[in-house]
PDB file of C-alpha atoms (C1' of nucleotides) in Angstrom:
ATOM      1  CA  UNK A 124       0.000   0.000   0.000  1.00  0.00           C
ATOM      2  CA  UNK A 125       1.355   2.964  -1.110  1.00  0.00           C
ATOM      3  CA  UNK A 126       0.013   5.571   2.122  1.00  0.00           C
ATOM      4  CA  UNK A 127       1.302   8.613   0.195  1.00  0.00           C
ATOM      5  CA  UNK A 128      -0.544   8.182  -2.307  1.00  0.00           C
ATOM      6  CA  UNK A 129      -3.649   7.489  -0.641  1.00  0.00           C
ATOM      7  CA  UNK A 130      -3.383  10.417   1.702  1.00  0.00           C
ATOM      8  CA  UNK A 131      -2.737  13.033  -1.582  1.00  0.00           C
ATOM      9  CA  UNK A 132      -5.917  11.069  -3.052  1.00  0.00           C
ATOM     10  CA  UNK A 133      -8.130  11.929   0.117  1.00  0.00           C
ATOM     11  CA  UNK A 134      -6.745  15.842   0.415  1.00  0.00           C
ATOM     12  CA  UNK A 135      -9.041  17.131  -2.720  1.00  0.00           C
ATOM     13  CA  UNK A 136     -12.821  17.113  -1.491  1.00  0.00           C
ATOM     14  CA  UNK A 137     -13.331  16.609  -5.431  1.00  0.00           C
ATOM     15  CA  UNK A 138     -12.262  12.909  -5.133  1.00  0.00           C
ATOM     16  CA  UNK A 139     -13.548  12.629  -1.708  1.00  0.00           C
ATOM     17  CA  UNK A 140     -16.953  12.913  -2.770  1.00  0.00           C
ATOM     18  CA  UNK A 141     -16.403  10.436  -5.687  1.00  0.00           C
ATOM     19  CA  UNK A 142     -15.672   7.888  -3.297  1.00  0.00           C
ATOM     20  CA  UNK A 143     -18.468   8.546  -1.421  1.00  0.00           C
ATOM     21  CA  UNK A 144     -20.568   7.842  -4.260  1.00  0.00           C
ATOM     22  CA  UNK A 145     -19.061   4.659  -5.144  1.00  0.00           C
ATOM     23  CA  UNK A 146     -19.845   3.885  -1.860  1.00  0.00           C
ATOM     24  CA  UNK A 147     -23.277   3.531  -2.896  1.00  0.00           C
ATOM     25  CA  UNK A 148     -22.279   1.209  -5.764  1.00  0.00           C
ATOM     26  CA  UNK A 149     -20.346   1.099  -8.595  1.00  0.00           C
ATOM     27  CA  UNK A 150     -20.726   4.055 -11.391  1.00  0.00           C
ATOM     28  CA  UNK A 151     -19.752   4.641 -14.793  1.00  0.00           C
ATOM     29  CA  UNK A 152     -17.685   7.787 -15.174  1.00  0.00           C
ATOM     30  CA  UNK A 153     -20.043   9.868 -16.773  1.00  0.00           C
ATOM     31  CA  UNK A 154     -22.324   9.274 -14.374  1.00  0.00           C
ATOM     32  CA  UNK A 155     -20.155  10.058 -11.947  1.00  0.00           C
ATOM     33  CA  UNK A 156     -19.303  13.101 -14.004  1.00  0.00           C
ATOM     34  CA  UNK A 157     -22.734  14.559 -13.958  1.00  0.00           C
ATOM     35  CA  UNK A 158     -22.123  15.650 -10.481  1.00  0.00           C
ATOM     36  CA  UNK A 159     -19.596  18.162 -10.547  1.00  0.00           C
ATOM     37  CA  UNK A 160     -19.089  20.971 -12.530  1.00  0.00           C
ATOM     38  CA  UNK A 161     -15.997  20.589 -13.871  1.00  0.00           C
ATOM     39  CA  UNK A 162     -15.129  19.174 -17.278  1.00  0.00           C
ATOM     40  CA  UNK A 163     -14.394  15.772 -18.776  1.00  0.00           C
ATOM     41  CA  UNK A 164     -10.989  15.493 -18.637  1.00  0.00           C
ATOM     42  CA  UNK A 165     -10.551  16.863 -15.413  1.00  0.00           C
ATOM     43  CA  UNK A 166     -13.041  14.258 -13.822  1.00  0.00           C
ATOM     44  CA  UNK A 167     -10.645  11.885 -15.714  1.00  0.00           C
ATOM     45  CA  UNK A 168      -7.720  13.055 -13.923  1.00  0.00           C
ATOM     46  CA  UNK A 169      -9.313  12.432 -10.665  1.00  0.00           C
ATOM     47  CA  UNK A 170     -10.265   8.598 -11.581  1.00  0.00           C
ATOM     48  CA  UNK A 171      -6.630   8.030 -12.266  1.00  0.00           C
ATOM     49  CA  UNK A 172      -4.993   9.410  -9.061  1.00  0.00           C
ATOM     50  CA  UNK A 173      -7.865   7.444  -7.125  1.00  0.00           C
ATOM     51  CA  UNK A 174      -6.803   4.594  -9.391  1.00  0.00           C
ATOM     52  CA  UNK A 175      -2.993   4.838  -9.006  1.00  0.00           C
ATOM     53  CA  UNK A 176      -3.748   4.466  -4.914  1.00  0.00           C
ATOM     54  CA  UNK A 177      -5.624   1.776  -5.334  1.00  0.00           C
ATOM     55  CA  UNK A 178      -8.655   3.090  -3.738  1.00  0.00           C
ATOM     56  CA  UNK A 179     -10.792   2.866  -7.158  1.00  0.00           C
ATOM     57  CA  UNK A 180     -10.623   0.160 -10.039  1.00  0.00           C
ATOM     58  CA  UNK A 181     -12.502   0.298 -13.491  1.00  0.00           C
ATOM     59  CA  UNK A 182     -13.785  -2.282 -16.159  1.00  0.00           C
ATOM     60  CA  UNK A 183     -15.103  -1.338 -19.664  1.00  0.00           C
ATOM     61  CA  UNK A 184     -18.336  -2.292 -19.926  1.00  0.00           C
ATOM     62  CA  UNK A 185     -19.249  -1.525 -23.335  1.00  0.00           C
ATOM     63  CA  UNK A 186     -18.610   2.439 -24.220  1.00  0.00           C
ATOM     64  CA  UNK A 187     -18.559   3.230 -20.407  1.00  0.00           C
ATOM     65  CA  UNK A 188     -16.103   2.564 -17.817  1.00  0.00           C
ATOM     66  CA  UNK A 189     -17.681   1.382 -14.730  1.00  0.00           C
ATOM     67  CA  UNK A 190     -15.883   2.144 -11.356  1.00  0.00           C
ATOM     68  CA  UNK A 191     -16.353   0.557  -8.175  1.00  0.00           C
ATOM     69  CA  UNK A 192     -14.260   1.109  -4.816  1.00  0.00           C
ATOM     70  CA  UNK A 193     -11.491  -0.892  -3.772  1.00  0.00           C
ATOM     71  CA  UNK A 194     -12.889  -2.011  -0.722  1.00  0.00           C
ATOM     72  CA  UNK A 195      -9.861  -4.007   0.457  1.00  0.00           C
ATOM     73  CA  UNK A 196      -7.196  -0.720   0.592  1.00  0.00           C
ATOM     74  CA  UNK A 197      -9.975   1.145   2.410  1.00  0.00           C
ATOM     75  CA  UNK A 198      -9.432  -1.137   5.117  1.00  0.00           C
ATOM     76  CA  UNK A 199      -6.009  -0.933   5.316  1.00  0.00           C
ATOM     77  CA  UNK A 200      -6.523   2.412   5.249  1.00  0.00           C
ATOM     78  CA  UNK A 201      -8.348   2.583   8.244  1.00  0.00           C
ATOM     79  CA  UNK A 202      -5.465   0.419  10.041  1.00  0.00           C
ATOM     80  CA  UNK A 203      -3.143   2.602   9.131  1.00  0.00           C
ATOM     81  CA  UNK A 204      -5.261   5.693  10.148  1.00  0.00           C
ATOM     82  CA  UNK A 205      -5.704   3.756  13.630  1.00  0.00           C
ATOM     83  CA  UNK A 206      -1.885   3.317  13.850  1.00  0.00           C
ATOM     84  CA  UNK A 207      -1.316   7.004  13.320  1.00  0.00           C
ATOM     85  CA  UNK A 208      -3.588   8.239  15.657  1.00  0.00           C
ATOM     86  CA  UNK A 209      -3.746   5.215  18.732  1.00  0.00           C
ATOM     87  CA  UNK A 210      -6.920   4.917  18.213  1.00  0.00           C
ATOM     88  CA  UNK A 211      -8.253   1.693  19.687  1.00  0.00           C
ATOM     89  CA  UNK A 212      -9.320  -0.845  16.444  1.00  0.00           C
ATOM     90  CA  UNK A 213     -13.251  -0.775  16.242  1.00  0.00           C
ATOM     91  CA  UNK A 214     -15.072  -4.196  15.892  1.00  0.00           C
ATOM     92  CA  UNK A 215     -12.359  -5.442  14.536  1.00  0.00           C
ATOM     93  CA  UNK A 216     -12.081  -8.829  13.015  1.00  0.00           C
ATOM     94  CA  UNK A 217     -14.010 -11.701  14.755  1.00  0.00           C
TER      95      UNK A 217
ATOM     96  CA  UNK B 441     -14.594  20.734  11.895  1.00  0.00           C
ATOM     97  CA  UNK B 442     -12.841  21.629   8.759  1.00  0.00           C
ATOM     98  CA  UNK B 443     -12.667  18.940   6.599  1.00  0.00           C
ATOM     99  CA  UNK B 444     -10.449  20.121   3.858  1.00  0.00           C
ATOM    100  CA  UNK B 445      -8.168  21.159   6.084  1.00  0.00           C
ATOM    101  CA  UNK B 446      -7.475  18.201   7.655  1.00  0.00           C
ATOM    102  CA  UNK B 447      -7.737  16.080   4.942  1.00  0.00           C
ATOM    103  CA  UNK B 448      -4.828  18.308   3.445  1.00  0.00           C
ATOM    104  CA  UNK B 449      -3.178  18.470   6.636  1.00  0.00           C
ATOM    105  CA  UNK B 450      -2.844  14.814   6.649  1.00  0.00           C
ATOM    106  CA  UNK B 451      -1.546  14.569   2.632  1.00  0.00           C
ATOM    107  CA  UNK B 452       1.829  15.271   3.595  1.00  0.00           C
ATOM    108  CA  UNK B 453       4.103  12.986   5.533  1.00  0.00           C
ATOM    109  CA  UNK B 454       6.476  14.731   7.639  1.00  0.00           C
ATOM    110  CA  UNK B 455       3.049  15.965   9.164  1.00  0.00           C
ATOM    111  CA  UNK B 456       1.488  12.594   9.274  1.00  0.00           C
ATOM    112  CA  UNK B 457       5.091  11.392  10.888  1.00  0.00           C
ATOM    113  CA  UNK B 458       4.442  14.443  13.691  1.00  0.00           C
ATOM    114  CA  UNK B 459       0.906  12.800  14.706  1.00  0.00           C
ATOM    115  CA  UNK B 460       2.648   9.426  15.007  1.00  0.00           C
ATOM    116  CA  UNK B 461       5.085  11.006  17.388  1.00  0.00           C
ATOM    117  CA  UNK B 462       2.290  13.176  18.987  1.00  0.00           C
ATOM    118  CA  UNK B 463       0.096   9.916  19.502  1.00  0.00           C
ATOM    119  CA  UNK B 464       3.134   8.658  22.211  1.00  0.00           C
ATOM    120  CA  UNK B 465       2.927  12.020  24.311  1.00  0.00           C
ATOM    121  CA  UNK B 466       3.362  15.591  24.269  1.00  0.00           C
ATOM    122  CA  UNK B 467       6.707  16.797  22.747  1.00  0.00           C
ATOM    123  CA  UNK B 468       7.822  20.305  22.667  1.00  0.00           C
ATOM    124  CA  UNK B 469       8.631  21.948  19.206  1.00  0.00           C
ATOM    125  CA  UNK B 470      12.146  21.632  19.218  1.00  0.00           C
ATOM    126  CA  UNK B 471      12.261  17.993  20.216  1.00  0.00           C
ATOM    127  CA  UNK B 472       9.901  16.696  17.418  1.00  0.00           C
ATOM    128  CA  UNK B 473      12.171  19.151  14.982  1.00  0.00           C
ATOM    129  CA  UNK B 474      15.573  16.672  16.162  1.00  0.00           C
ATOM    130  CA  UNK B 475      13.352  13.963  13.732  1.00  0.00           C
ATOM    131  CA  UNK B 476      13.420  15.960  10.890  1.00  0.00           C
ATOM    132  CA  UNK B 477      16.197  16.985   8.551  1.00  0.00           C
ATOM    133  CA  UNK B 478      14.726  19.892   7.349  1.00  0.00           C
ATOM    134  CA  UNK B 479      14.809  23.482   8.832  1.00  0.00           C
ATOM    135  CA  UNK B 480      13.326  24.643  12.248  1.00  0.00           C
ATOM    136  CA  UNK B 481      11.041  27.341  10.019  1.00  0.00           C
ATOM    137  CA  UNK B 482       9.755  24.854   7.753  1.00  0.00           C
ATOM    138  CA  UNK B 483       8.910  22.394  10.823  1.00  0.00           C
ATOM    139  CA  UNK B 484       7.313  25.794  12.039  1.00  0.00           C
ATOM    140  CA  UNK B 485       5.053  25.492   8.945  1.00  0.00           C
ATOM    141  CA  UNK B 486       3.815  22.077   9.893  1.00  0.00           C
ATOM    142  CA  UNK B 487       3.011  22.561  13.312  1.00  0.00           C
ATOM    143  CA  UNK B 488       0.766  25.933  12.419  1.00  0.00           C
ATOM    144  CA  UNK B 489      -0.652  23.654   9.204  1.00  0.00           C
ATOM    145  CA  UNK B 490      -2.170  21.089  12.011  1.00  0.00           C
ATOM    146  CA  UNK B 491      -2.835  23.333  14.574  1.00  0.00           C
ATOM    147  CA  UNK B 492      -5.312  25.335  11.947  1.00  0.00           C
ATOM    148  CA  UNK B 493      -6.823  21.649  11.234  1.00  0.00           C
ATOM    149  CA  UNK B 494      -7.251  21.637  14.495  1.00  0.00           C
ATOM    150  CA  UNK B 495      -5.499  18.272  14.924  1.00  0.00           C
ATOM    151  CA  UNK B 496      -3.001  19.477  17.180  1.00  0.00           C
ATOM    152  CA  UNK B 497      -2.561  22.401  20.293  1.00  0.00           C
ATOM    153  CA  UNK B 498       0.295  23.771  21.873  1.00  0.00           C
ATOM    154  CA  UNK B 499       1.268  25.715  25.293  1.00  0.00           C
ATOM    155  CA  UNK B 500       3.672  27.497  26.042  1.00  0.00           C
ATOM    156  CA  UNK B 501       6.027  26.282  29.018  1.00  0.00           C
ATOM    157  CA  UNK B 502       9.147  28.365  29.356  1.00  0.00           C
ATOM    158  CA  UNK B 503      10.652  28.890  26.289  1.00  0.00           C
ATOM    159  CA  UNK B 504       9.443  25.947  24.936  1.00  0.00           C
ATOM    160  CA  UNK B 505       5.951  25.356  22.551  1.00  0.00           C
ATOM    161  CA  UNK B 506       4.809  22.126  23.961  1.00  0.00           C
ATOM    162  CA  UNK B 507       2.502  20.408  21.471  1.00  0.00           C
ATOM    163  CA  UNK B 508      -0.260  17.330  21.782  1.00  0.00           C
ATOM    164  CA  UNK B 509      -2.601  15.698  19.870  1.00  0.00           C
ATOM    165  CA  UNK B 510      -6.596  17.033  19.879  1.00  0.00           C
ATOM    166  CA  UNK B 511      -8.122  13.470  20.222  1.00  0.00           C
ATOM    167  CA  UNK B 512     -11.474  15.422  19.754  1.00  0.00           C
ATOM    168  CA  UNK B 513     -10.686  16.116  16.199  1.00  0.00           C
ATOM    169  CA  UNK B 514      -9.146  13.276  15.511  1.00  0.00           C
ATOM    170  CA  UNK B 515     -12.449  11.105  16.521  1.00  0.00           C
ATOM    171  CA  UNK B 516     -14.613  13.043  14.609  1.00  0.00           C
ATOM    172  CA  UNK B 517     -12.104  12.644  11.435  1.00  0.00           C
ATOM    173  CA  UNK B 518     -12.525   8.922  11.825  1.00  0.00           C
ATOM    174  CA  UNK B 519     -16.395   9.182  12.151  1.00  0.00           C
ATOM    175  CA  UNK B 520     -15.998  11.405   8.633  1.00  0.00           C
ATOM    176  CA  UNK B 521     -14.072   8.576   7.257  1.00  0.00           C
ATOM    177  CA  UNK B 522     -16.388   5.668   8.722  1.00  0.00           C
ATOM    178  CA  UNK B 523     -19.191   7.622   6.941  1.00  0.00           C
ATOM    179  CA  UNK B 524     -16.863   8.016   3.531  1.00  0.00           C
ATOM    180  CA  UNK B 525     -16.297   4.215   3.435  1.00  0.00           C
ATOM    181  CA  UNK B 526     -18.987   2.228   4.848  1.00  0.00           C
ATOM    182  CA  UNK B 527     -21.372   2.256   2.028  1.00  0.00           C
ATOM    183  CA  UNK B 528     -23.992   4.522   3.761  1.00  0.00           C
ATOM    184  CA  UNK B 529     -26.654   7.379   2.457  1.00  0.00           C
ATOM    185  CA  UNK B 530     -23.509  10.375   1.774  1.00  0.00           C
ATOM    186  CA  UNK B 531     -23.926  14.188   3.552  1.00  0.00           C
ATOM    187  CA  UNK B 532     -22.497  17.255   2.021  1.00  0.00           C
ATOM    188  CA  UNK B 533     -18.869  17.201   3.144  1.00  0.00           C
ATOM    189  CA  UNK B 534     -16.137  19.801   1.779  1.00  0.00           C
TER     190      UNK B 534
ATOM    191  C1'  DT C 797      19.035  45.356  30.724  1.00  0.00           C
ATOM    192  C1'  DA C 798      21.870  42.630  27.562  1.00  0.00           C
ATOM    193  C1'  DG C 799      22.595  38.156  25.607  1.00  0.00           C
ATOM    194  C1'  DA C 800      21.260  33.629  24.357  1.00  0.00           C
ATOM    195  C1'  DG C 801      17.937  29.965  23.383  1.00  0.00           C
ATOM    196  C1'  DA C 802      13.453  28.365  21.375  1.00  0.00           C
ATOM    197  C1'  DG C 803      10.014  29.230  17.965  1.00  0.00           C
ATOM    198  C1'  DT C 804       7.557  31.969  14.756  1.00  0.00           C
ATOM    199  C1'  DT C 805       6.784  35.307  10.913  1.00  0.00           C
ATOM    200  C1'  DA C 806       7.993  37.229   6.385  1.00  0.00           C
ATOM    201  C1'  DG C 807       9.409  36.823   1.857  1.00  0.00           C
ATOM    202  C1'  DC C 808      11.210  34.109  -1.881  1.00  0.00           C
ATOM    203  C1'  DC C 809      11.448  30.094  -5.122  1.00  0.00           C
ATOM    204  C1'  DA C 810      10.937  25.560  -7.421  1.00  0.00           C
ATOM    205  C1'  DA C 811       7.873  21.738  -7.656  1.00  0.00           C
ATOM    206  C1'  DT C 812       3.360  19.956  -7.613  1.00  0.00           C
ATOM    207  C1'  DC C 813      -1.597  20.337  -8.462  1.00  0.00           C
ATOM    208  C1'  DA C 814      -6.306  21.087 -10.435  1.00  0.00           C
ATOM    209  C1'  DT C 815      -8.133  22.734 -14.179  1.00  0.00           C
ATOM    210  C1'  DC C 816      -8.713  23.792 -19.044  1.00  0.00           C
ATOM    211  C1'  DT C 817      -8.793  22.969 -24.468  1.00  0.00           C
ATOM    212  C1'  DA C 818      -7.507  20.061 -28.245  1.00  0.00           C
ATOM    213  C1'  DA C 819      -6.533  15.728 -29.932  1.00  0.00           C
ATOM    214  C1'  DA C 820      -6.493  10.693 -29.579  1.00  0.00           C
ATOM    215  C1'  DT C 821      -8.475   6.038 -28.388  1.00  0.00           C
ATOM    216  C1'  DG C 822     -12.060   2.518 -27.998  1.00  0.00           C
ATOM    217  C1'  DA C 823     -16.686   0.732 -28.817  1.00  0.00           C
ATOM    218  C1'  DT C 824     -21.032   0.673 -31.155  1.00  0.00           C
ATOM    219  C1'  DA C 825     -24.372   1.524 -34.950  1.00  0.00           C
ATOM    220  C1'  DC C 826     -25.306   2.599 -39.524  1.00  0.00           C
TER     221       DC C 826
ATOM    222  C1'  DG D  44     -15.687   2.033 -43.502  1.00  0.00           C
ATOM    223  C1'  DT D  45     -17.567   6.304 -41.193  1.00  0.00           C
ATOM    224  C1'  DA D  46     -20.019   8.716 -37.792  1.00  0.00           C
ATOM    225  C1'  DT D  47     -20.859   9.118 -33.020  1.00  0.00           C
ATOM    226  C1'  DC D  48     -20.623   8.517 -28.117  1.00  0.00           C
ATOM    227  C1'  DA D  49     -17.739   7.836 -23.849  1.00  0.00           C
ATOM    228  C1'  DT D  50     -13.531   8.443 -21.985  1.00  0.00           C
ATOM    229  C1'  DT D  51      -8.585   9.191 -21.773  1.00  0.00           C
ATOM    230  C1'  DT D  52      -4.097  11.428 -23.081  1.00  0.00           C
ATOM    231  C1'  DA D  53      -1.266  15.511 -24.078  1.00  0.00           C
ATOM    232  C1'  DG D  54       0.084  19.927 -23.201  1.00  0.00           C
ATOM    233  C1'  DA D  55      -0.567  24.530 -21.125  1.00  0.00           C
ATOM    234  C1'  DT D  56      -1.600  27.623 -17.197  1.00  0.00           C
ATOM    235  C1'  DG D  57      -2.528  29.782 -12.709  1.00  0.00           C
ATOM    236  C1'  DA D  58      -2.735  28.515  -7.775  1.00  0.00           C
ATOM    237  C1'  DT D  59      -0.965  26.135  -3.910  1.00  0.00           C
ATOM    238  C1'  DT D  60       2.686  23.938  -1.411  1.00  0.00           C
ATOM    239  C1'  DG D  61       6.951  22.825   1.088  1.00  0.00           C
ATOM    240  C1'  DG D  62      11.329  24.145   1.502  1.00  0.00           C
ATOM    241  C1'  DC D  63      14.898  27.860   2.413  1.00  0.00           C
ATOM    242  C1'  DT D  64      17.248  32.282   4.704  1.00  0.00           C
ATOM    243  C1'  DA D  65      16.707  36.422   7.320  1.00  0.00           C
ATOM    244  C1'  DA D  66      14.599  38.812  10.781  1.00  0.00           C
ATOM    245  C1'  DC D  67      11.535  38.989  14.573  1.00  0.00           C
ATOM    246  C1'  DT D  68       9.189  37.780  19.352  1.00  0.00           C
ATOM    247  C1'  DC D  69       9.217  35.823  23.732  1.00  0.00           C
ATOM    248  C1'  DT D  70      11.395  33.950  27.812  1.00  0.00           C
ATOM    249  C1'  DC D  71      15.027  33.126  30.898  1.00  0.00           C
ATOM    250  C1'  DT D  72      19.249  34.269  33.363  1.00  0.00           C
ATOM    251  C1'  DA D  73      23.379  36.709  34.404  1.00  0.00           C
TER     252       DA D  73
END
DNA sequence: TAGAGAGTTAGCCAATCATCTAAATGATAC
DNA sequence: GTATCATTTAGATGATTGGCTAACTCTCTA
């Protein structure tokens, strides 16, 4: 896991809220897209530094590319988030 | 709390390496600084960066800037990112 | 009250970042 | 094949960032 690059992926609010969408379920990017007002490319740009930390991952389906989060870095974000701050682990595994 | 602030507070890891330190006790300025091989100024810069995320405080005691870690903040971050993650109905966030 | 020690503030600079427009790629339909 | 839709890549630009040196503030002690 490459932290760095997760923690520069969580500091723009921009990609924060596209994860919080795909928390919902998975999206294509223009759907995603429809939500901000900022263009294309730009929105692009954010799916590919989500991407390179690993917290997104996308699949053609057709025209569209359909992202979904990457559920399994998330955790280990959180661990590593706990770690930082001594938090104590919540619910943890069984 | 300000989100965006701490969210960008966090992206950078000298700061990040500061909470770790934090999360074992207070430390005065000039002790976390003899971590760090970069300039007392710039370490300066870091310390005002988390302290207007509100993630850390510091007293003065003597000459000396004693900082700690504001566990308040730092719980509600985690509740943010418990909410970002965990696949439930999203909020307006920054 | 002068000097020294601990930190901060001010100002500068190079690197990174978020955004844009234009052009390219990939997939589908005609 | 060619047109079209969805998305990415390339390249440019202004804003922000993290580092530096110099100068300042605050506190302590002689």
């Amino acid at each position: 896991m490459r932290n760095d690059q997760v923690f520069k992926a969580l500091a723009d609010p921009t990609r924060r809220k596209i994860l919080r969408m795909l928390g919902r379920g998975e999206m294509s990017a223009g759907e995603i897209a429809e939500s901000f007002p900022i263009t294309g490319p730009s929105m692009s740009h954010h799916f590919s530094v989500l991407k390179s930390a690993d917290l997104i991952s996308g699949r053609r389906d057709g025209q569209q590319i359909v992202y979904s989060l990457n559920t399994t870095v998330i955790q280990d974000l959180m661990t590593v988030l706990l770690d930082t701050f001594k938090q104590e682990p919540i619910g943890e595994e069984s």
